[in-house]
Amino acid sequence: MSKSRSHFQAVLMAAGKGSRMTDLSDSKPKCLLPVGNFPMLYYPLSLLKKIGFIEVIVIVQEAAKSEVSNLSKKYDLGMNLDVVPLPAEHEDCGTVDSLRRVQDKLTAKTIFILSCDLFTDFHVHQLVDLHRIHSSSMTALFTKNSLDLKSIGIPGPKVKVKRERDFIGLDLQKNCTGGGQICFWSSEADMNEELSLRRTVLQEHPDLKIFSNLTDAHFYIFEKWVLDYVIQDESFSALKGEVLPYLIKKQFSKTNFIEDTEIEDETTLNMKIETERMGIESYAIHDRMDQQKLNLSSWNDHQGDMKGPYRNRSLKCFAYVSEGGTCLRANTMQAYVELNRQITNLLPTLSHNQIGLQIHPNANVQPKAQLGLECFVGENTNIAEKTTIKSSVIGSNCKINEKVRLTNCIVMDNVTVNSLNNISGSILCDDIQTATNCEIKDCIVSKGHIFNEGEKRSNEILGDEEGKMMEI
């Protein structure tokens, strides 16, 4: 597929450090954390594969470049991954700052932007249909399928879960099945005790509904001209926190109207922007056919005045609300642990080929090892006799010695569990080696921790620094 002829492009944002799960992501890039027998990044790539993408731009940390570049071949995705690493000194930059590094690669008319922690079997054509029917400038995916974080037990010290909510104002028009125009968006942390709406918004959208139970899936469709404006404006750093609220408010600006003048082509428009340095409205590229369609049609999206469809506004933001199937994000420790618990049932709908070998062909599992049907075992892993493993994920190049019991555990790569260990509800990060006769319950063991024989631990975060804490 030639980039110059493509109508769509996809950008996968995978450079995040995982600020809510730092004891895992400090030793392994978040996008490579295992969920079942695949790295986290595999799942959004599989989604894009299923809807026809064969080329994807992937923005990653420098440390993840080599492994991410090999993902397509390793998991038979058949995709060309254009992996763009962020230099170490820029790894803390925002999502818009990351997009600036791939600006020259964005050539399609419409750009898909996804987060690496999205797990969904959502039918993407529903989001695309909504975007194209209404000539939307930006369309976002929301879901009602949020997890009850307070009910999910996780390893480490017991902490109080802080729920983060967004307040979303949608005009769910009758002609927008499953979606509608976004008229308001604010996080609970950014709000005072009162919720204020402009009179213009209420006049134009009298059926506006405010939702507090929607989760942003971090799956957006942008028209390229919107990203062109956002990228050139150095004041923007984050998509969700800065760009999206700006676009939603800008919809109701007095300058956001389609003029009754002849529509300029892209070349002329770019010259005009370069010389005049105007606002976002001057970046808008209106399809001649779409404009003619609206001018000749008697259809309208509102009542109460004689203005044209969408009140002749050029910038429009829409959202689709997914209520069925799977649509979750592994952006907290609770969500990450729960997805690993559920992945056996979810994998057939999340994998592009609906095949997920739970035990790798190159794994060596001894005949007398008791392995639960819901377990995953990675490549070149050896599991000895007289072991009992239930509801656990075991990575590559691991060694599980005799008389070991693992229950509800996530064991990453290059881990050795010595004999007579009883480990439950815990996460063992890369390169961990336990001593004999250890008992570990509900712990996170980070790289660098050295075990003593017979050591017993529970509800702790163990690493090379005692007392190291994590934001959960």
PDB file of C-alpha atoms in Angstrom, residues 103 139 202 292:
ATOM      1  CA  GLN A 103       5.011  14.771  11.274  1.00  0.00           C
ATOM      2  CA  THR A 139     -13.922  11.297  16.473  1.00  0.00           C
ATOM      3  CA  LEU A 202     -27.170  24.693  25.333  1.00  0.00           C
ATOM      4  CA  GLN A 292     -22.037  20.050  -2.566  1.00  0.00           C
TER       5      GLN A 292
END
